[in-house]
Each structure stands twice: as C-alpha cells, then as structure tokens.
Amino acid sequence: MSETIAFAACDQLVHDFEQVIKKPSKKPTSTYYTGVDLGTACVVLAVLDEDRQPVAGAYRYADVVRDGMVVDYLGAIHLVREMKEELEEKLGCELVYAAAAIPPGTDALDSGAIKNVIQAAGFEMTSMPDEPTAANQVLNIKNGAVVDIGGGTTGISILKDGKVIYVADEPTGGTHFSLVISGSYKMTFQEADQYKRNQDHHQELLPVLKPVIEKVASIISRHIRNQEVDGIYLVGGTCCLTGIEQIIEKQTGVPTYKPENPMFVTPLGIAMSCTKELM
C-alpha cells in the first residue's frame, strides 16, 4: 500500500527533524529552506538543506495567532525573528528564504499579514500554500483527505491523483479541546492546555473530549460527503491526542490514519514548499 510507504518516509523525516531540534546539523549545503508555521498554539521553524533534509528546527508555544488569524502582529514578528536568529547562530549562517502557510480558503483574509510577519522577521518570502496541502508534501498521499487539526481550526484538502480538488477550513481545534478540559477539571485555560499535552493523561481525557472530537468528525464528514474519499490522513498538533483517529474513523465511516508524530508534518511540508523564487 503506497500510503504505508509514504507514512514510513514521513515518520523518518519527522524523527530526523526531532533530532536536529536537539542538535542542528552543520553539514555543508548551498542553501537553506525554512518553513515557518504560525500556529494558534505553537510557532515552528523547520530548516532543510539543499537536499530537503532537516538540519535545524525550533518551536515555541505562543498566543500570537487565533483561529488562523494573526492577532498579535508585533509579537509574531518578534518571536519569528528571535527563533530565526537562534537557528542562525547554531548553524553559523544566515537563513534567507522562507515559506509559510495559511488555513485553506483564507488567503484573501490573512495571507498579507502572514507574509508581512515573515518579511519583517528578516526572511525573503517564497511560497504560501494552504496547511493541509503543505502537509501532503511530506505525506505524499495520492487519493484521500488530508486533515490538519490545529489549535484554532480544522483544515481539509481532498486529493485525487495527487492533485488538490477541494479545500475547506472551519473553526474547531485544540483550543476547543482545552476549553472543554478547563471546564471539566476546573483548571485555567493554560493549565488545561498543558494537561492535554501530557500523553499520560490521554486515555483519561478521551471520554471527556469525545463530544468535541465528534464535532471535528462531523465537519470532516460534511466536507467529504460528495467526494470519493477512501482515507482520512490526520496531521497537526491536536492529533497527538492518543485515540483521536479511532473516534474520527467511527464517526465518518472512513479509514483514518495518522503519522507517529503529527505535530511536525505541516511545518516540514511548508519548508518543502520553500524555493529561491520570491513571491
């Protein structure tokens, strides 16, 4: 099955990226390609070499984006610039070219703000795909739905013969998971956010979060209803919740898969989308 092979390659790439976050690779390369993922809960920078292999990376939990929209413009610039400079110091060179991504169908709303953040942080902007399409640069799914469940929104790209034929994006994501935990456990939002990131709590949280997961599944079902979708492929930090794929599969009736670590698939796909041709 080609999807199995794609997942093996995806999992290896993510594993390599996790290693270079801890210890960047300084092997010679003619250029670096950077992917900047401005997420609702987390901002990730992924750096690839000329062969599109991970050489460095960094991530920070932050509150500069909500529901796919930049809400703290200066904070976002400062954070991306700080991470850029940190990686440049570790690599011993300047990072010039970067790509970013947007939730599907929101290019008219926020692509300008995201582009301005990337440029103001010191990068040359080269590309801006939508998030699930970027993720598929790593997944390499030919047919099916790539679903990126981020902090604020759920983005869907439907592919046929490797081409994107439909995109959609709706509010509901990890933020809503944290709100449910906060209400159920009488925690602050920040405490709930931290609590759900601990894998040891996932089995206990799954029944609590089932209604909001089912809402995500209903969003997916509605958008794939009139399409030929034989597989759903989950990415995004929210999909790190153990067992989320089983609930979505049961609700949609469509086989549902996710990589070992879905959190870094989209940032790596964004970096894969980076070129030397300026926007």
JSON list of C-alpha atoms in Angstrom, two decimals, residues 78-216:
[
{"chain": "A", "resi": 78, "resn": "HIS", "atom": "CA", "xyz": [9.47, 39.35, 17.47]},
{"chain": "A", "resi": 79, "resn": "LEU", "atom": "CA", "xyz": [9.02, 35.61, 18.05]},
{"chain": "A", "resi": 80, "resn": "VAL", "atom": "CA", "xyz": [9.86, 34.55, 14.48]},
{"chain": "A", "resi": 81, "resn": "ARG", "atom": "CA", "xyz": [12.89, 36.90, 14.38]},
{"chain": "A", "resi": 82, "resn": "GLU", "atom": "CA", "xyz": [14.12, 35.54, 17.72]},
{"chain": "A", "resi": 83, "resn": "MET", "atom": "CA", "xyz": [13.82, 31.93, 16.55]},
{"chain": "A", "resi": 84, "resn": "LYS", "atom": "CA", "xyz": [15.46, 32.79, 13.21]},
{"chain": "A", "resi": 85, "resn": "GLU", "atom": "CA", "xyz": [18.44, 34.39, 14.95]},
{"chain": "A", "resi": 86, "resn": "GLU", "atom": "CA", "xyz": [18.75, 31.48, 17.37]},
{"chain": "A", "resi": 87, "resn": "LEU", "atom": "CA", "xyz": [18.93, 28.96, 14.50]},
{"chain": "A", "resi": 88, "resn": "GLU", "atom": "CA", "xyz": [21.33, 31.18, 12.50]},
{"chain": "A", "resi": 89, "resn": "GLU", "atom": "CA", "xyz": [23.67, 31.25, 15.47]},
{"chain": "A", "resi": 90, "resn": "LYS", "atom": "CA", "xyz": [23.54, 27.46, 15.81]},
{"chain": "A", "resi": 91, "resn": "LEU", "atom": "CA", "xyz": [24.11, 26.91, 12.06]},
{"chain": "A", "resi": 92, "resn": "GLY", "atom": "CA", "xyz": [26.67, 29.68, 11.69]},
{"chain": "A", "resi": 93, "resn": "CYS", "atom": "CA", "xyz": [24.99, 31.25, 8.67]},
{"chain": "A", "resi": 94, "resn": "GLU", "atom": "CA", "xyz": [22.07, 33.44, 7.57]},
{"chain": "A", "resi": 95, "resn": "LEU", "atom": "CA", "xyz": [18.66, 31.96, 6.79]},
{"chain": "A", "resi": 96, "resn": "VAL", "atom": "CA", "xyz": [17.31, 33.85, 3.78]},
{"chain": "A", "resi": 97, "resn": "TYR", "atom": "CA", "xyz": [14.41, 32.01, 2.13]},
{"chain": "A", "resi": 98, "resn": "ALA", "atom": "CA", "xyz": [11.20, 31.05, 3.91]},
{"chain": "A", "resi": 99, "resn": "ALA", "atom": "CA", "xyz": [7.74, 29.74, 3.17]},
{"chain": "A", "resi": 100, "resn": "ALA", "atom": "CA", "xyz": [4.66, 29.98, 5.38]},
{"chain": "A", "resi": 101, "resn": "ALA", "atom": "CA", "xyz": [1.15, 28.54, 5.18]},
{"chain": "A", "resi": 102, "resn": "ILE", "atom": "CA", "xyz": [-2.46, 29.57, 5.72]},
{"chain": "A", "resi": 103, "resn": "PRO", "atom": "CA", "xyz": [-5.67, 27.73, 6.58]},
{"chain": "A", "resi": 104, "resn": "PRO", "atom": "CA", "xyz": [-7.45, 26.64, 3.38]},
{"chain": "A", "resi": 105, "resn": "GLY", "atom": "CA", "xyz": [-9.59, 29.30, 1.74]},
{"chain": "A", "resi": 106, "resn": "THR", "atom": "CA", "xyz": [-8.33, 32.17, 3.93]},
{"chain": "A", "resi": 107, "resn": "ASP", "atom": "CA", "xyz": [-5.76, 33.67, 1.53]},
{"chain": "A", "resi": 108, "resn": "ALA", "atom": "CA", "xyz": [-7.87, 36.79, 0.95]},
{"chain": "A", "resi": 109, "resn": "LEU", "atom": "CA", "xyz": [-8.24, 37.31, 4.71]},
{"chain": "A", "resi": 110, "resn": "ASP", "atom": "CA", "xyz": [-4.82, 36.84, 6.23]},
{"chain": "A", "resi": 111, "resn": "SER", "atom": "CA", "xyz": [-2.11, 35.94, 3.73]},
{"chain": "A", "resi": 112, "resn": "GLY", "atom": "CA", "xyz": [-0.93, 39.56, 3.64]},
{"chain": "A", "resi": 113, "resn": "ALA", "atom": "CA", "xyz": [-0.48, 39.71, 7.41]},
{"chain": "A", "resi": 114, "resn": "ILE", "atom": "CA", "xyz": [1.42, 36.40, 7.49]},
{"chain": "A", "resi": 115, "resn": "LYS", "atom": "CA", "xyz": [3.65, 37.49, 4.60]},
{"chain": "A", "resi": 116, "resn": "ASN", "atom": "CA", "xyz": [4.38, 40.78, 6.40]},
{"chain": "A", "resi": 117, "resn": "VAL", "atom": "CA", "xyz": [5.32, 38.91, 9.61]},
{"chain": "A", "resi": 118, "resn": "ILE", "atom": "CA", "xyz": [7.76, 36.65, 7.74]},
{"chain": "A", "resi": 119, "resn": "GLN", "atom": "CA", "xyz": [9.35, 39.55, 5.87]},
{"chain": "A", "resi": 120, "resn": "ALA", "atom": "CA", "xyz": [9.53, 41.80, 8.93]},
{"chain": "A", "resi": 121, "resn": "ALA", "atom": "CA", "xyz": [11.32, 38.98, 10.77]},
{"chain": "A", "resi": 122, "resn": "GLY", "atom": "CA", "xyz": [14.07, 39.14, 8.11]},
{"chain": "A", "resi": 123, "resn": "PHE", "atom": "CA", "xyz": [13.16, 36.41, 5.62]},
{"chain": "A", "resi": 124, "resn": "GLU", "atom": "CA", "xyz": [12.64, 36.56, 1.86]},
{"chain": "A", "resi": 125, "resn": "MET", "atom": "CA", "xyz": [9.15, 35.12, 1.30]},
{"chain": "A", "resi": 126, "resn": "THR", "atom": "CA", "xyz": [8.94, 32.48, -1.44]},
{"chain": "A", "resi": 127, "resn": "SER", "atom": "CA", "xyz": [5.73, 30.46, -1.06]},
{"chain": "A", "resi": 128, "resn": "MET", "atom": "CA", "xyz": [2.45, 30.25, 0.87]},
{"chain": "A", "resi": 129, "resn": "PRO", "atom": "CA", "xyz": [0.46, 27.02, 0.35]},
{"chain": "A", "resi": 130, "resn": "ASP", "atom": "CA", "xyz": [-2.54, 26.11, 2.49]},
{"chain": "A", "resi": 131, "resn": "GLU", "atom": "CA", "xyz": [-1.67, 23.97, 5.51]},
{"chain": "A", "resi": 132, "resn": "PRO", "atom": "CA", "xyz": [-3.05, 20.53, 4.53]},
{"chain": "A", "resi": 133, "resn": "THR", "atom": "CA", "xyz": [-1.59, 20.87, 1.03]},
{"chain": "A", "resi": 134, "resn": "ALA", "atom": "CA", "xyz": [1.78, 21.70, 2.59]},
{"chain": "A", "resi": 135, "resn": "ALA", "atom": "CA", "xyz": [1.46, 18.65, 4.86]},
{"chain": "A", "resi": 136, "resn": "ASN", "atom": "CA", "xyz": [0.97, 16.48, 1.80]},
{"chain": "A", "resi": 137, "resn": "GLN", "atom": "CA", "xyz": [4.45, 17.47, 0.58]},
{"chain": "A", "resi": 138, "resn": "VAL", "atom": "CA", "xyz": [5.58, 15.11, 3.37]},
{"chain": "A", "resi": 139, "resn": "LEU", "atom": "CA", "xyz": [2.72, 12.58, 3.36]},
{"chain": "A", "resi": 140, "resn": "ASN", "atom": "CA", "xyz": [2.62, 12.16, -0.45]},
{"chain": "A", "resi": 141, "resn": "ILE", "atom": "CA", "xyz": [-0.99, 10.96, -0.41]},
{"chain": "A", "resi": 142, "resn": "LYS", "atom": "CA", "xyz": [-2.40, 10.49, -3.93]},
{"chain": "A", "resi": 143, "resn": "ASN", "atom": "CA", "xyz": [-6.06, 9.97, -3.05]},
{"chain": "A", "resi": 144, "resn": "GLY", "atom": "CA", "xyz": [-7.89, 10.89, 0.13]},
{"chain": "A", "resi": 145, "resn": "ALA", "atom": "CA", "xyz": [-8.40, 13.77, 2.55]},
{"chain": "A", "resi": 146, "resn": "VAL", "atom": "CA", "xyz": [-5.52, 15.39, 4.42]},
{"chain": "A", "resi": 147, "resn": "VAL", "atom": "CA", "xyz": [-6.97, 16.93, 7.59]},
{"chain": "A", "resi": 148, "resn": "ASP", "atom": "CA", "xyz": [-4.87, 19.42, 9.58]},
{"chain": "A", "resi": 149, "resn": "ILE", "atom": "CA", "xyz": [-6.38, 19.86, 13.06]},
{"chain": "A", "resi": 150, "resn": "GLY", "atom": "CA", "xyz": [-4.56, 22.84, 14.51]},
{"chain": "A", "resi": 151, "resn": "GLY", "atom": "CA", "xyz": [-5.12, 24.92, 17.61]},
{"chain": "A", "resi": 152, "resn": "GLY", "atom": "CA", "xyz": [-7.93, 27.02, 16.19]},
{"chain": "A", "resi": 153, "resn": "THR", "atom": "CA", "xyz": [-9.23, 25.43, 13.02]},
{"chain": "A", "resi": 154, "resn": "THR", "atom": "CA", "xyz": [-9.64, 22.17, 11.12]},
{"chain": "A", "resi": 155, "resn": "GLY", "atom": "CA", "xyz": [-8.36, 22.40, 7.53]},
{"chain": "A", "resi": 156, "resn": "ILE", "atom": "CA", "xyz": [-9.20, 19.84, 4.87]},
{"chain": "A", "resi": 157, "resn": "SER", "atom": "CA", "xyz": [-7.61, 19.19, 1.47]},
{"chain": "A", "resi": 158, "resn": "ILE", "atom": "CA", "xyz": [-9.10, 16.49, -0.74]},
{"chain": "A", "resi": 159, "resn": "LEU", "atom": "CA", "xyz": [-6.71, 14.94, -3.26]},
{"chain": "A", "resi": 160, "resn": "LYS", "atom": "CA", "xyz": [-7.36, 12.92, -6.38]},
{"chain": "A", "resi": 161, "resn": "ASP", "atom": "CA", "xyz": [-4.43, 11.50, -8.36]},
{"chain": "A", "resi": 162, "resn": "GLY", "atom": "CA", "xyz": [-2.13, 13.72, -6.29]},
{"chain": "A", "resi": 163, "resn": "LYS", "atom": "CA", "xyz": [-3.99, 16.94, -7.20]},
{"chain": "A", "resi": 164, "resn": "VAL", "atom": "CA", "xyz": [-5.92, 19.08, -4.73]},
{"chain": "A", "resi": 165, "resn": "ILE", "atom": "CA", "xyz": [-9.55, 19.20, -5.89]},
{"chain": "A", "resi": 166, "resn": "TYR", "atom": "CA", "xyz": [-11.22, 20.72, -2.81]},
{"chain": "A", "resi": 167, "resn": "VAL", "atom": "CA", "xyz": [-10.20, 22.72, 0.28]},
{"chain": "A", "resi": 168, "resn": "ALA", "atom": "CA", "xyz": [-12.10, 23.86, 3.35]},
{"chain": "A", "resi": 169, "resn": "ASP", "atom": "CA", "xyz": [-11.40, 25.27, 6.82]},
{"chain": "A", "resi": 170, "resn": "GLU", "atom": "CA", "xyz": [-13.65, 25.66, 9.85]},
{"chain": "A", "resi": 171, "resn": "PRO", "atom": "CA", "xyz": [-13.17, 26.82, 13.45]},
{"chain": "A", "resi": 172, "resn": "THR", "atom": "CA", "xyz": [-12.75, 23.96, 15.97]},
{"chain": "A", "resi": 173, "resn": "GLY", "atom": "CA", "xyz": [-9.40, 22.63, 17.08]},
{"chain": "A", "resi": 174, "resn": "GLY", "atom": "CA", "xyz": [-7.11, 22.24, 20.04]},
{"chain": "A", "resi": 175, "resn": "THR", "atom": "CA", "xyz": [-8.26, 25.48, 21.67]},
{"chain": "A", "resi": 176, "resn": "HIS", "atom": "CA", "xyz": [-11.74, 23.99, 21.99]},
{"chain": "A", "resi": 177, "resn": "PHE", "atom": "CA", "xyz": [-10.25, 20.80, 23.48]},
{"chain": "A", "resi": 178, "resn": "SER", "atom": "CA", "xyz": [-8.51, 22.92, 26.13]},
{"chain": "A", "resi": 179, "resn": "LEU", "atom": "CA", "xyz": [-11.72, 24.84, 26.89]},
{"chain": "A", "resi": 180, "resn": "VAL", "atom": "CA", "xyz": [-13.58, 21.55, 27.48]},
{"chain": "A", "resi": 181, "resn": "ILE", "atom": "CA", "xyz": [-10.81, 20.29, 29.81]},
{"chain": "A", "resi": 182, "resn": "SER", "atom": "CA", "xyz": [-10.75, 23.64, 31.61]},
{"chain": "A", "resi": 183, "resn": "GLY", "atom": "CA", "xyz": [-14.48, 23.44, 32.30]},
{"chain": "A", "resi": 184, "resn": "SER", "atom": "CA", "xyz": [-14.48, 19.77, 33.26]},
{"chain": "A", "resi": 185, "resn": "TYR", "atom": "CA", "xyz": [-11.46, 19.92, 35.56]},
{"chain": "A", "resi": 186, "resn": "LYS", "atom": "CA", "xyz": [-11.92, 23.49, 36.91]},
{"chain": "A", "resi": 187, "resn": "MET", "atom": "CA", "xyz": [-8.48, 24.43, 35.54]},
{"chain": "A", "resi": 188, "resn": "THR", "atom": "CA", "xyz": [-7.34, 27.65, 33.93]},
{"chain": "A", "resi": 189, "resn": "PHE", "atom": "CA", "xyz": [-7.09, 27.53, 30.15]},
{"chain": "A", "resi": 190, "resn": "GLN", "atom": "CA", "xyz": [-3.26, 27.48, 30.38]},
{"chain": "A", "resi": 191, "resn": "GLU", "atom": "CA", "xyz": [-3.34, 24.59, 32.88]},
{"chain": "A", "resi": 192, "resn": "ALA", "atom": "CA", "xyz": [-5.76, 22.65, 30.65]},
{"chain": "A", "resi": 193, "resn": "ASP", "atom": "CA", "xyz": [-3.53, 23.27, 27.62]},
{"chain": "A", "resi": 194, "resn": "GLN", "atom": "CA", "xyz": [-0.52, 21.88, 29.48]},
{"chain": "A", "resi": 195, "resn": "TYR", "atom": "CA", "xyz": [-2.53, 18.95, 30.85]},
{"chain": "A", "resi": 196, "resn": "LYS", "atom": "CA", "xyz": [-3.62, 17.70, 27.42]},
{"chain": "A", "resi": 197, "resn": "ARG", "atom": "CA", "xyz": [-0.02, 17.77, 26.10]},
{"chain": "A", "resi": 198, "resn": "ASN", "atom": "CA", "xyz": [0.98, 15.07, 28.59]},
{"chain": "A", "resi": 199, "resn": "GLN", "atom": "CA", "xyz": [0.48, 11.72, 26.88]},
{"chain": "A", "resi": 200, "resn": "ASP", "atom": "CA", "xyz": [-0.06, 10.06, 30.27]},
{"chain": "A", "resi": 201, "resn": "HIS", "atom": "CA", "xyz": [-3.40, 11.88, 30.52]},
{"chain": "A", "resi": 202, "resn": "HIS", "atom": "CA", "xyz": [-4.72, 10.97, 27.07]},
{"chain": "A", "resi": 203, "resn": "GLN", "atom": "CA", "xyz": [-6.59, 7.78, 27.99]},
{"chain": "A", "resi": 204, "resn": "GLU", "atom": "CA", "xyz": [-8.37, 9.61, 30.80]},
{"chain": "A", "resi": 205, "resn": "LEU", "atom": "CA", "xyz": [-9.14, 12.65, 28.59]},
{"chain": "A", "resi": 206, "resn": "LEU", "atom": "CA", "xyz": [-10.52, 10.78, 25.58]},
{"chain": "A", "resi": 207, "resn": "PRO", "atom": "CA", "xyz": [-14.06, 10.29, 27.00]},
{"chain": "A", "resi": 208, "resn": "VAL", "atom": "CA", "xyz": [-14.11, 13.92, 28.18]},
{"chain": "A", "resi": 209, "resn": "LEU", "atom": "CA", "xyz": [-13.09, 15.18, 24.74]},
{"chain": "A", "resi": 210, "resn": "LYS", "atom": "CA", "xyz": [-15.21, 12.75, 22.73]},
{"chain": "A", "resi": 211, "resn": "PRO", "atom": "CA", "xyz": [-18.02, 15.28, 22.00]},
{"chain": "A", "resi": 212, "resn": "VAL", "atom": "CA", "xyz": [-15.62, 17.88, 20.56]},
{"chain": "A", "resi": 213, "resn": "ILE", "atom": "CA", "xyz": [-13.75, 15.20, 18.58]},
{"chain": "A", "resi": 214, "resn": "GLU", "atom": "CA", "xyz": [-17.11, 14.11, 17.18]},
{"chain": "A", "resi": 215, "resn": "LYS", "atom": "CA", "xyz": [-17.76, 17.73, 16.18]},
{"chain": "A", "resi": 216, "resn": "VAL", "atom": "CA", "xyz": [-14.46, 17.73, 14.27]}
]
